[in-house]
Amino acid sequence: EKEFNNSTINVYPNPVYEKINVSYDVKTNANIAVRIINTTGQVVYHEDSRCSSNKCDKTIDVSSLARGIYLLQLISDKEISTQKIIVE
């Protein structure tokens, strides 16, 4: 059974300069890990969180990351959703 509904994952703005907003719908009380991975596979950001409602919102400061393409992953116990982001 899917944890995420991909049509309800929003990552904006993209391209991003300083802060990126991530909002997504999940099942109640889901444990979610948020990761940002660079093109060499290195995890450059990781945060574990628990969503107490169906709608989760995060703001991530990416101003310290080098310009380039990254993968943003939302990871639950059952599923991984990946979105490409561009840091400028």
PDB file of C-alpha atoms in Angstrom:
ATOM      1  CA  GLU A   1       0.000   0.000   0.000  1.00  0.00           C
ATOM      2  CA  LYS A   2       1.389   3.390  -0.995  1.00  0.00           C
ATOM      3  CA  GLU A   3       2.324   5.934   1.644  1.00  0.00           C
ATOM      4  CA  PHE A   4       2.573   8.910  -0.725  1.00  0.00           C
ATOM      5  CA  ASN A   5       0.289  10.097  -3.450  1.00  0.00           C
ATOM      6  CA  ASN A   6       2.767  11.433  -6.044  1.00  0.00           C
ATOM      7  CA  SER A   7       0.256  13.898  -7.424  1.00  0.00           C
ATOM      8  CA  THR A   8       0.206  15.592  -4.023  1.00  0.00           C
ATOM      9  CA  ILE A   9       3.965  16.118  -3.634  1.00  0.00           C
ATOM     10  CA  ASN A  10       4.859  19.744  -4.319  1.00  0.00           C
ATOM     11  CA  VAL A  11       8.438  21.031  -4.414  1.00  0.00           C
ATOM     12  CA  TYR A  12       8.803  24.760  -5.050  1.00  0.00           C
ATOM     13  CA  PRO A  13      10.376  26.980  -6.187  1.00  0.00           C
ATOM     14  CA  ASN A  14      12.375  24.864  -8.593  1.00  0.00           C
ATOM     15  CA  PRO A  15      14.979  26.062  -9.529  1.00  0.00           C
ATOM     16  CA  VAL A  16      15.690  27.206  -5.978  1.00  0.00           C
ATOM     17  CA  TYR A  17      18.100  29.882  -4.736  1.00  0.00           C
ATOM     18  CA  GLU A  18      17.865  29.822  -0.927  1.00  0.00           C
ATOM     19  CA  LYS A  19      14.928  27.909   0.516  1.00  0.00           C
ATOM     20  CA  ILE A  20      12.817  25.166  -0.977  1.00  0.00           C
ATOM     21  CA  ASN A  21       9.341  24.283   0.195  1.00  0.00           C
ATOM     22  CA  VAL A  22       8.182  20.688   0.225  1.00  0.00           C
ATOM     23  CA  SER A  23       4.578  19.723   0.885  1.00  0.00           C
ATOM     24  CA  TYR A  24       3.084  16.281   0.616  1.00  0.00           C
ATOM     25  CA  ASP A  25       0.131  14.174   1.649  1.00  0.00           C
ATOM     26  CA  VAL A  26       0.768  11.026   3.679  1.00  0.00           C
ATOM     27  CA  LYS A  27      -1.114   8.688   5.926  1.00  0.00           C
ATOM     28  CA  THR A  28      -1.613   9.908   9.466  1.00  0.00           C
ATOM     29  CA  ASN A  29       1.361   9.538  11.839  1.00  0.00           C
ATOM     30  CA  ALA A  30       3.809   8.537   9.115  1.00  0.00           C
ATOM     31  CA  ASN A  31       7.546   8.608   9.806  1.00  0.00           C
ATOM     32  CA  ILE A  32       9.160  10.401   6.887  1.00  0.00           C
ATOM     33  CA  ALA A  33      12.837  10.968   6.112  1.00  0.00           C
ATOM     34  CA  VAL A  34      13.720  13.857   3.802  1.00  0.00           C
ATOM     35  CA  ARG A  35      17.037  13.576   1.960  1.00  0.00           C
ATOM     36  CA  ILE A  36      18.821  15.674  -0.632  1.00  0.00           C
ATOM     37  CA  ILE A  37      21.443  13.799  -2.649  1.00  0.00           C
ATOM     38  CA  ASN A  38      24.041  15.298  -5.008  1.00  0.00           C
ATOM     39  CA  THR A  39      25.028  13.876  -8.395  1.00  0.00           C
ATOM     40  CA  THR A  40      27.792  11.742  -6.865  1.00  0.00           C
ATOM     41  CA  GLY A  41      25.307  10.035  -4.517  1.00  0.00           C
ATOM     42  CA  GLN A  42      26.365  11.883  -1.368  1.00  0.00           C
ATOM     43  CA  VAL A  43      23.578  12.759   1.070  1.00  0.00           C
ATOM     44  CA  VAL A  44      23.944  16.516   1.659  1.00  0.00           C
ATOM     45  CA  TYR A  45      20.786  16.960   3.757  1.00  0.00           C
ATOM     46  CA  HIS A  46      18.844  14.545   5.952  1.00  0.00           C
ATOM     47  CA  GLU A  47      15.998  15.085   8.374  1.00  0.00           C
ATOM     48  CA  ASP A  48      13.669  12.591  10.018  1.00  0.00           C
ATOM     49  CA  SER A  49      10.199  13.786  10.874  1.00  0.00           C
ATOM     50  CA  ARG A  50       6.813  12.525  11.923  1.00  0.00           C
ATOM     51  CA  CYS A  51       3.701  13.872  10.286  1.00  0.00           C
ATOM     52  CA  SER A  52       0.792  14.043  12.699  1.00  0.00           C
ATOM     53  CA  SER A  53      -1.675  15.059  10.015  1.00  0.00           C
ATOM     54  CA  ASN A  54      -2.237  14.049   6.404  1.00  0.00           C
ATOM     55  CA  LYS A  55      -0.578  17.217   5.058  1.00  0.00           C
ATOM     56  CA  CYS A  56       3.099  17.864   5.814  1.00  0.00           C
ATOM     57  CA  ASP A  57       5.022  21.024   4.968  1.00  0.00           C
ATOM     58  CA  LYS A  58       8.772  21.631   5.231  1.00  0.00           C
ATOM     59  CA  THR A  59      11.054  24.509   4.338  1.00  0.00           C
ATOM     60  CA  ILE A  60      14.665  23.531   3.701  1.00  0.00           C
ATOM     61  CA  ASP A  61      17.543  26.014   3.525  1.00  0.00           C
ATOM     62  CA  VAL A  62      19.696  25.016   0.526  1.00  0.00           C
ATOM     63  CA  SER A  63      21.738  28.230   0.352  1.00  0.00           C
ATOM     64  CA  SER A  64      24.895  26.373   1.459  1.00  0.00           C
ATOM     65  CA  LEU A  65      24.656  23.852  -1.395  1.00  0.00           C
ATOM     66  CA  ALA A  66      26.708  24.298  -4.566  1.00  0.00           C
ATOM     67  CA  ARG A  67      24.825  25.122  -7.742  1.00  0.00           C
ATOM     68  CA  GLY A  68      23.671  22.033  -9.581  1.00  0.00           C
ATOM     69  CA  ILE A  69      21.160  19.230  -9.849  1.00  0.00           C
ATOM     70  CA  TYR A  70      20.107  17.269  -6.775  1.00  0.00           C
ATOM     71  CA  LEU A  71      17.575  14.589  -5.922  1.00  0.00           C
ATOM     72  CA  LEU A  72      15.121  15.243  -3.127  1.00  0.00           C
ATOM     73  CA  GLN A  73      13.780  12.038  -1.616  1.00  0.00           C
ATOM     74  CA  LEU A  74      10.846  11.472   0.695  1.00  0.00           C
ATOM     75  CA  ILE A  75      11.263   8.103   2.364  1.00  0.00           C
ATOM     76  CA  SER A  76       8.661   6.221   4.371  1.00  0.00           C
ATOM     77  CA  ASP A  77       8.665   2.680   5.735  1.00  0.00           C
ATOM     78  CA  LYS A  78       6.973   1.499   2.541  1.00  0.00           C
ATOM     79  CA  GLU A  79       7.977   3.847  -0.243  1.00  0.00           C
ATOM     80  CA  ILE A  80      10.528   6.298  -1.685  1.00  0.00           C
ATOM     81  CA  SER A  81       9.455   9.266  -3.789  1.00  0.00           C
ATOM     82  CA  THR A  82      12.176  11.147  -5.697  1.00  0.00           C
ATOM     83  CA  GLN A  83      12.030  14.617  -7.232  1.00  0.00           C
ATOM     84  CA  LYS A  84      14.782  16.389  -9.164  1.00  0.00           C
ATOM     85  CA  ILE A  85      15.649  19.888  -7.903  1.00  0.00           C
ATOM     86  CA  ILE A  86      17.989  22.503  -9.315  1.00  0.00           C
ATOM     87  CA  VAL A  87      19.949  24.769  -6.974  1.00  0.00           C
ATOM     88  CA  GLU A  88      21.084  28.057  -8.547  1.00  0.00           C
TER      89      GLU A  88
END
